[in-house]
PDB file of C-alpha atoms in Angstrom:
ATOM      1  CA  UNK X  22      97.368  69.445  51.033  1.00 38.00           C
ATOM      2  CA  UNK X  23     101.013  68.855  50.119  1.00 40.00           C
ATOM      3  CA  UNK X  24     101.723  66.073  47.624  1.00 42.00           C
ATOM      4  CA  UNK X  25     105.248  65.275  46.495  1.00 44.00           C
ATOM      5  CA  UNK X  26     106.450  64.177  43.083  1.00 49.00           C
ATOM      6  CA  UNK X  27     105.690  60.546  42.419  1.00 50.00           C
ATOM      7  CA  UNK X  28     106.952  57.927  39.992  1.00 52.00           C
ATOM      8  CA  UNK X  29     104.582  55.232  38.756  1.00 53.00           C
ATOM      9  CA  UNK X  30     104.542  52.615  36.023  1.00 51.00           C
ATOM     10  CA  UNK X  31     103.194  53.963  32.731  1.00 50.00           C
ATOM     11  CA  UNK X  32     100.294  52.140  31.109  1.00 54.00           C
ATOM     12  CA  UNK X  33      98.901  52.471  27.587  1.00 55.00           C
ATOM     13  CA  UNK X  34      97.696  55.968  26.600  1.00 70.00           C
ATOM     14  CA  UNK X  35      98.738  57.550  29.896  1.00 83.00           C
ATOM     15  CA  UNK X  36     100.860  60.722  29.733  1.00 89.00           C
ATOM     16  CA  UNK X  37     104.568  60.440  30.465  1.00 91.00           C
ATOM     17  CA  UNK X  38     104.341  63.255  33.028  1.00 93.00           C
ATOM     18  CA  UNK X  39     101.333  64.890  34.642  1.00 95.00           C
ATOM     19  CA  UNK X  40     101.246  68.182  36.568  1.00 96.00           C
ATOM     20  CA  UNK X  41      98.245  68.576  38.871  1.00 96.00           C
ATOM     21  CA  UNK X  42      97.845  72.098  40.302  1.00 97.00           C
ATOM     22  CA  UNK X  43     101.541  72.182  41.170  1.00 97.00           C
ATOM     23  CA  UNK X  44     102.610  75.255  43.141  1.00 97.00           C
ATOM     24  CA  UNK X  45     106.151  76.074  44.270  1.00 97.00           C
ATOM     25  CA  UNK X  46     106.952  78.765  46.816  1.00 96.00           C
ATOM     26  CA  UNK X  47     110.231  79.858  48.350  1.00 94.00           C
ATOM     27  CA  UNK X  48     109.254  81.649  51.530  1.00 94.00           C
ATOM     28  CA  UNK X  49     106.879  84.412  50.444  1.00 94.00           C
ATOM     29  CA  UNK X  50     107.968  84.149  46.783  1.00 94.00           C
ATOM     30  CA  UNK X  51     105.586  82.271  44.479  1.00 95.00           C
ATOM     31  CA  UNK X  52     107.715  80.721  41.731  1.00 96.00           C
ATOM     32  CA  UNK X  53     104.925  78.656  40.129  1.00 97.00           C
ATOM     33  CA  UNK X  54     101.187  78.718  40.766  1.00 97.00           C
ATOM     34  CA  UNK X  55      98.595  76.018  40.004  1.00 97.00           C
ATOM     35  CA  UNK X  56     100.465  74.469  37.077  1.00 97.00           C
ATOM     36  CA  UNK X  57      98.441  71.730  35.351  1.00 97.00           C
ATOM     37  CA  UNK X  58      99.389  70.087  32.045  1.00 96.00           C
ATOM     38  CA  UNK X  59     100.524  66.750  30.639  1.00 96.00           C
ATOM     39  CA  UNK X  60     103.528  65.612  28.628  1.00 95.00           C
ATOM     40  CA  UNK X  61     103.099  62.706  26.229  1.00 94.00           C
ATOM     41  CA  UNK X  62     105.723  60.349  24.879  1.00 92.00           C
ATOM     42  CA  UNK X  63     107.772  61.899  22.037  1.00 93.00           C
ATOM     43  CA  UNK X  64     106.454  65.416  22.653  1.00 95.00           C
ATOM     44  CA  UNK X  65     108.753  68.303  21.740  1.00 95.00           C
ATOM     45  CA  UNK X  66     107.849  71.215  24.008  1.00 95.00           C
ATOM     46  CA  UNK X  67     109.378  74.690  24.006  1.00 94.00           C
ATOM     47  CA  UNK X  68     109.126  76.344  27.416  1.00 95.00           C
ATOM     48  CA  UNK X  69     109.127  80.133  27.125  1.00 93.00           C
ATOM     49  CA  UNK X  70     108.424  83.162  29.276  1.00 93.00           C
ATOM     50  CA  UNK X  71     110.098  86.311  30.622  1.00 92.00           C
ATOM     51  CA  UNK X  72     113.039  86.282  33.019  1.00 90.00           C
ATOM     52  CA  UNK X  73     111.886  85.272  36.483  1.00 90.00           C
ATOM     53  CA  UNK X  74     108.789  83.515  35.104  1.00 93.00           C
ATOM     54  CA  UNK X  75     109.612  80.207  36.793  1.00 94.00           C
ATOM     55  CA  UNK X  76     110.971  78.319  33.772  1.00 94.00           C
ATOM     56  CA  UNK X  77     114.001  76.928  35.597  1.00 90.00           C
ATOM     57  CA  UNK X  78     111.862  76.029  38.610  1.00 94.00           C
ATOM     58  CA  UNK X  79     109.544  74.124  36.276  1.00 95.00           C
ATOM     59  CA  UNK X  80     112.340  72.050  34.760  1.00 91.00           C
ATOM     60  CA  UNK X  81     113.759  71.348  38.227  1.00 91.00           C
ATOM     61  CA  UNK X  82     110.325  70.019  39.161  1.00 92.00           C
ATOM     62  CA  UNK X  83     110.469  67.780  36.099  1.00 88.00           C
ATOM     63  CA  UNK X  84     113.967  66.582  36.982  1.00 86.00           C
ATOM     64  CA  UNK X  85     112.970  65.880  40.585  1.00 86.00           C
ATOM     65  CA  UNK X  86     115.331  68.513  42.005  1.00 89.00           C
ATOM     66  CA  UNK X  87     112.497  70.587  43.504  1.00 93.00           C
ATOM     67  CA  UNK X  88     109.328  69.339  45.194  1.00 94.00           C
ATOM     68  CA  UNK X  89     105.969  71.070  44.796  1.00 96.00           C
ATOM     69  CA  UNK X  90     104.782  73.024  47.824  1.00 97.00           C
ATOM     70  CA  UNK X  91     101.283  71.841  46.929  1.00 96.00           C
ATOM     71  CA  UNK X  92      99.770  69.811  44.126  1.00 97.00           C
ATOM     72  CA  UNK X  93     101.673  66.989  42.458  1.00 95.00           C
ATOM     73  CA  UNK X  94     103.948  66.009  39.599  1.00 94.00           C
ATOM     74  CA  UNK X  95     103.568  62.393  38.492  1.00 92.00           C
ATOM     75  CA  UNK X  96     106.387  60.999  36.346  1.00 85.00           C
ATOM     76  CA  UNK X  97     105.609  57.560  34.995  1.00 81.00           C
ATOM     77  CA  UNK X  98     108.463  55.067  34.733  1.00 71.00           C
ATOM     78  CA  UNK X  99     110.953  56.995  32.595  1.00 76.00           C
ATOM     79  CA  UNK X 100     114.659  57.827  32.556  1.00 86.00           C
ATOM     80  CA  UNK X 101     115.356  61.554  32.647  1.00 90.00           C
ATOM     81  CA  UNK X 102     118.385  63.460  31.331  1.00 92.00           C
ATOM     82  CA  UNK X 103     118.812  67.071  32.476  1.00 91.00           C
ATOM     83  CA  UNK X 104     121.049  69.799  31.063  1.00 90.00           C
ATOM     84  CA  UNK X 105     120.889  72.828  33.405  1.00 86.00           C
ATOM     85  CA  UNK X 106     121.675  76.416  32.552  1.00 81.00           C
ATOM     86  CA  UNK X 107     125.401  77.084  32.227  1.00 69.00           C
ATOM     87  CA  UNK X 108     125.060  80.105  34.517  1.00 53.00           C
ATOM     88  CA  UNK X 109     123.908  77.796  37.317  1.00 48.00           C
ATOM     89  CA  UNK X 110     126.969  75.566  37.075  1.00 55.00           C
ATOM     90  CA  UNK X 111     130.062  75.856  39.257  1.00 58.00           C
ATOM     91  CA  UNK X 112     132.660  73.836  37.419  1.00 60.00           C
ATOM     92  CA  UNK X 113     135.888  75.010  39.029  1.00 66.00           C
ATOM     93  CA  UNK X 114     136.280  71.997  41.323  1.00 69.00           C
ATOM     94  CA  UNK X 115     138.923  69.360  40.381  1.00 82.00           C
ATOM     95  CA  UNK X 116     137.107  66.809  38.216  1.00 89.00           C
ATOM     96  CA  UNK X 117     137.871  65.477  34.752  1.00 93.00           C
ATOM     97  CA  UNK X 118     135.571  65.394  31.742  1.00 94.00           C
ATOM     98  CA  UNK X 119     135.338  61.589  31.936  1.00 94.00           C
ATOM     99  CA  UNK X 120     134.392  61.767  35.624  1.00 93.00           C
ATOM    100  CA  UNK X 121     131.668  64.343  34.969  1.00 93.00           C
ATOM    101  CA  UNK X 122     130.115  62.178  32.260  1.00 94.00           C
ATOM    102  CA  UNK X 123     130.389  59.027  34.401  1.00 91.00           C
ATOM    103  CA  UNK X 124     128.496  60.787  37.179  1.00 89.00           C
ATOM    104  CA  UNK X 125     125.441  60.613  34.907  1.00 88.00           C
ATOM    105  CA  UNK X 126     125.102  56.896  35.649  1.00 86.00           C
ATOM    106  CA  UNK X 127     122.841  56.047  38.605  1.00 80.00           C
ATOM    107  CA  UNK X 128     125.300  53.449  39.947  1.00 76.00           C
ATOM    108  CA  UNK X 129     129.026  54.158  39.897  1.00 75.00           C
ATOM    109  CA  UNK X 130     132.263  52.390  40.839  1.00 77.00           C
ATOM    110  CA  UNK X 131     135.509  53.930  42.072  1.00 74.00           C
ATOM    111  CA  UNK X 132     137.129  53.234  38.694  1.00 79.00           C
ATOM    112  CA  UNK X 133     135.263  53.816  35.420  1.00 84.00           C
ATOM    113  CA  UNK X 134     134.666  50.394  33.751  1.00 86.00           C
ATOM    114  CA  UNK X 135     136.312  49.819  30.357  1.00 90.00           C
ATOM    115  CA  UNK X 136     133.008  49.379  28.517  1.00 91.00           C
ATOM    116  CA  UNK X 137     131.768  52.679  29.942  1.00 90.00           C
ATOM    117  CA  UNK X 138     134.994  54.420  28.890  1.00 91.00           C
ATOM    118  CA  UNK X 139     134.418  53.186  25.339  1.00 94.00           C
ATOM    119  CA  UNK X 140     130.898  54.587  25.376  1.00 95.00           C
ATOM    120  CA  UNK X 141     132.143  57.913  26.754  1.00 95.00           C
ATOM    121  CA  UNK X 142     134.841  58.100  24.055  1.00 95.00           C
ATOM    122  CA  UNK X 143     132.245  57.511  21.334  1.00 96.00           C
ATOM    123  CA  UNK X 144     130.116  60.345  22.702  1.00 95.00           C
ATOM    124  CA  UNK X 145     133.121  62.669  22.971  1.00 96.00           C
ATOM    125  CA  UNK X 146     133.944  61.978  19.326  1.00 95.00           C
ATOM    126  CA  UNK X 147     130.352  62.604  18.273  1.00 92.00           C
ATOM    127  CA  UNK X 148     130.420  65.959  20.095  1.00 92.00           C
ATOM    128  CA  UNK X 149     133.770  66.817  18.452  1.00 91.00           C
ATOM    129  CA  UNK X 150     135.711  66.988  21.745  1.00 94.00           C
ATOM    130  CA  UNK X 151     137.371  63.555  21.559  1.00 94.00           C
ATOM    131  CA  UNK X 152     140.702  64.784  22.993  1.00 94.00           C
ATOM    132  CA  UNK X 153     139.257  66.268  26.194  1.00 95.00           C
ATOM    133  CA  UNK X 154     138.346  63.179  28.230  1.00 94.00           C
ATOM    134  CA  UNK X 155     141.230  63.513  30.700  1.00 94.00           C
ATOM    135  CA  UNK X 156     141.112  67.312  30.870  1.00 94.00           C
ATOM    136  CA  UNK X 157     139.855  69.136  33.951  1.00 93.00           C
ATOM    137  CA  UNK X 158     136.418  70.686  33.461  1.00 91.00           C
ATOM    138  CA  UNK X 159     137.718  73.965  34.881  1.00 88.00           C
ATOM    139  CA  UNK X 160     140.174  74.225  31.960  1.00 90.00           C
ATOM    140  CA  UNK X 161     137.461  74.019  29.295  1.00 90.00           C
ATOM    141  CA  UNK X 162     135.631  76.865  27.595  1.00 87.00           C
ATOM    142  CA  UNK X 163     131.964  77.422  28.383  1.00 84.00           C
ATOM    143  CA  UNK X 164     130.933  75.845  25.091  1.00 86.00           C
ATOM    144  CA  UNK X 165     133.089  72.765  25.706  1.00 89.00           C
ATOM    145  CA  UNK X 166     131.665  72.393  29.205  1.00 89.00           C
ATOM    146  CA  UNK X 167     128.160  72.577  27.755  1.00 88.00           C
ATOM    147  CA  UNK X 168     128.931  69.733  25.358  1.00 91.00           C
ATOM    148  CA  UNK X 169     130.266  67.602  28.224  1.00 93.00           C
ATOM    149  CA  UNK X 170     127.130  68.215  30.279  1.00 92.00           C
ATOM    150  CA  UNK X 171     124.970  67.310  27.283  1.00 92.00           C
ATOM    151  CA  UNK X 172     126.797  63.978  26.987  1.00 94.00           C
ATOM    152  CA  UNK X 173     126.226  63.419  30.707  1.00 94.00           C
ATOM    153  CA  UNK X 174     122.493  64.014  30.190  1.00 93.00           C
ATOM    154  CA  UNK X 175     122.349  61.549  27.279  1.00 93.00           C
ATOM    155  CA  UNK X 176     124.767  58.814  28.378  1.00 92.00           C
ATOM    156  CA  UNK X 177     122.024  56.558  29.810  1.00 89.00           C
ATOM    157  CA  UNK X 178     119.700  56.945  26.787  1.00 91.00           C
ATOM    158  CA  UNK X 179     116.921  58.824  28.617  1.00 92.00           C
ATOM    159  CA  UNK X 180     113.268  58.730  27.593  1.00 92.00           C
ATOM    160  CA  UNK X 181     112.948  62.399  28.572  1.00 94.00           C
ATOM    161  CA  UNK X 182     115.573  65.082  27.892  1.00 95.00           C
ATOM    162  CA  UNK X 183     115.262  68.454  29.647  1.00 94.00           C
ATOM    163  CA  UNK X 184     117.318  71.327  28.196  1.00 93.00           C
ATOM    164  CA  UNK X 185     117.452  74.616  30.116  1.00 91.00           C
ATOM    165  CA  UNK X 186     118.643  77.291  27.652  1.00 88.00           C
ATOM    166  CA  UNK X 187     121.238  74.856  26.275  1.00 87.00           C
ATOM    167  CA  UNK X 188     122.705  77.050  23.518  1.00 82.00           C
ATOM    168  CA  UNK X 189     123.675  80.023  25.700  1.00 77.00           C
ATOM    169  CA  UNK X 190     127.395  79.132  25.747  1.00 74.00           C
ATOM    170  CA  UNK X 191     127.698  77.542  22.305  1.00 78.00           C
ATOM    171  CA  UNK X 192     129.480  79.123  19.362  1.00 79.00           C
ATOM    172  CA  UNK X 193     127.348  79.663  16.219  1.00 81.00           C
ATOM    173  CA  UNK X 194     128.994  76.834  14.264  1.00 78.00           C
ATOM    174  CA  UNK X 195     128.358  74.193  16.928  1.00 82.00           C
ATOM    175  CA  UNK X 196     124.905  75.611  17.653  1.00 85.00           C
ATOM    176  CA  UNK X 197     123.696  74.503  14.210  1.00 85.00           C
ATOM    177  CA  UNK X 198     125.166  71.033  14.828  1.00 87.00           C
ATOM    178  CA  UNK X 199     123.454  70.953  18.223  1.00 88.00           C
ATOM    179  CA  UNK X 200     120.050  71.827  16.750  1.00 88.00           C
ATOM    180  CA  UNK X 201     120.343  69.030  14.173  1.00 89.00           C
ATOM    181  CA  UNK X 202     121.534  66.612  16.851  1.00 90.00           C
ATOM    182  CA  UNK X 203     118.592  67.323  19.176  1.00 91.00           C
ATOM    183  CA  UNK X 204     116.177  67.000  16.254  1.00 91.00           C
ATOM    184  CA  UNK X 205     117.621  63.552  15.468  1.00 91.00           C
ATOM    185  CA  UNK X 206     117.371  62.493  19.125  1.00 92.00           C
ATOM    186  CA  UNK X 207     113.697  63.466  19.091  1.00 93.00           C
ATOM    187  CA  UNK X 208     113.092  61.593  15.838  1.00 93.00           C
ATOM    188  CA  UNK X 209     114.430  58.460  17.560  1.00 92.00           C
ATOM    189  CA  UNK X 210     111.677  58.690  20.177  1.00 92.00           C
ATOM    190  CA  UNK X 211     113.055  60.884  22.963  1.00 94.00           C
ATOM    191  CA  UNK X 212     110.678  63.361  24.584  1.00 95.00           C
ATOM    192  CA  UNK X 213     112.247  66.849  24.600  1.00 95.00           C
ATOM    193  CA  UNK X 214     111.566  69.851  26.844  1.00 95.00           C
ATOM    194  CA  UNK X 215     113.531  72.866  25.651  1.00 94.00           C
ATOM    195  CA  UNK X 216     113.674  76.146  27.594  1.00 93.00           C
ATOM    196  CA  UNK X 217     114.461  78.891  25.080  1.00 87.00           C
ATOM    197  CA  UNK X 218     114.146  82.538  24.101  1.00 79.00           C
ATOM    198  CA  UNK X 219     114.369  81.706  20.386  1.00 73.00           C
ATOM    199  CA  UNK X 220     111.485  80.191  18.428  1.00 72.00           C
ATOM    200  CA  UNK X 221     112.861  81.093  15.021  1.00 64.00           C
ATOM    201  CA  UNK X 222     113.999  77.548  14.224  1.00 68.00           C
ATOM    202  CA  UNK X 223     111.492  74.886  15.338  1.00 68.00           C
ATOM    203  CA  UNK X 224     113.376  71.588  15.646  1.00 74.00           C
ATOM    204  CA  UNK X 225     110.441  69.236  15.109  1.00 76.00           C
ATOM    205  CA  UNK X 226     107.076  69.001  13.408  1.00 74.00           C
ATOM    206  CA  UNK X 227     104.056  69.609  15.633  1.00 83.00           C
ATOM    207  CA  UNK X 228     106.046  71.205  18.435  1.00 90.00           C
ATOM    208  CA  UNK X 229     104.151  72.461  21.466  1.00 94.00           C
ATOM    209  CA  UNK X 230     104.607  75.788  23.242  1.00 94.00           C
ATOM    210  CA  UNK X 231     104.343  76.165  27.011  1.00 95.00           C
ATOM    211  CA  UNK X 232     104.291  79.882  27.860  1.00 95.00           C
ATOM    212  CA  UNK X 233     104.520  80.549  31.587  1.00 95.00           C
ATOM    213  CA  UNK X 234     104.773  83.517  33.905  1.00 95.00           C
ATOM    214  CA  UNK X 235     104.308  81.853  37.295  1.00 95.00           C
ATOM    215  CA  UNK X 236     101.049  80.524  35.799  1.00 96.00           C
ATOM    216  CA  UNK X 237     100.441  78.923  32.399  1.00 96.00           C
ATOM    217  CA  UNK X 238      99.625  81.595  29.807  1.00 95.00           C
ATOM    218  CA  UNK X 239      99.420  79.239  26.827  1.00 96.00           C
ATOM    219  CA  UNK X 240      99.916  75.549  26.115  1.00 96.00           C
ATOM    220  CA  UNK X 241      99.350  74.233  22.624  1.00 94.00           C
ATOM    221  CA  UNK X 242     100.750  73.938  19.107  1.00 90.00           C
ATOM    222  CA  UNK X 243     103.070  76.495  17.506  1.00 87.00           C
ATOM    223  CA  UNK X 244     100.500  77.483  14.865  1.00 86.00           C
ATOM    224  CA  UNK X 245      97.880  78.383  17.479  1.00 90.00           C
ATOM    225  CA  UNK X 246     100.502  80.260  19.469  1.00 88.00           C
ATOM    226  CA  UNK X 247     101.394  82.467  16.500  1.00 82.00           C
ATOM    227  CA  UNK X 248      97.729  83.013  15.631  1.00 84.00           C
ATOM    228  CA  UNK X 249      97.316  84.556  19.067  1.00 79.00           C
ATOM    229  CA  UNK X 250      99.905  87.140  18.032  1.00 63.00           C
ATOM    230  CA  UNK X 251     102.457  85.836  20.518  1.00 54.00           C
ATOM    231  CA  UNK X 252     105.454  86.041  18.236  1.00 48.00           C
ATOM    232  CA  UNK X 253     107.916  87.657  20.618  1.00 49.00           C
ATOM    233  CA  UNK X 254     109.674  85.573  23.217  1.00 47.00           C
TER     234      UNK X 254
END
């Protein structure tokens, strides 16, 4: 039976998100098979697995961009910010940095309101790109574009932040800043899902590991993951 993603009101002690035997197929290709796990408020979860394992499909399920072919994904009353892979972005169309960030709001006007512009400018300054608001996205470097898209994901103060290999286009200096920034966001109560190939710098205490290869291979704490001998990502 096919059951689509649903959004319900969260009650006490219920998980923020619940996967129930979620399967995703594209024609004859099985991207994800019988995925079942829960995400609790303020979790920090690293999603790992080989290329082609279905990691990006999983985060698109979380973001509501893909529907399960069977099973269900229940997301309980939460705002979601999503930073996709840079390689999946086509940013050569004529749009400014400010316009990209403003598109992160669910309701938009033809002209960006003054109070929103102030908020955008504060975020640009925090991300050390305060002079780029009126620039075209196509004229920015990959790392600058990544910062803009991160602001877009955070501009509405989401409860859940999904990061799909977010450091791939960042220079080493800003990468360290980014890691500290995401750690602080998590400490303020945001639930983080972080697709990565690098587990050498855990960004939070008691992080969880979700290891997938179409199916779930492991889901649990980092210590238990390493005790299984799964140290290579």
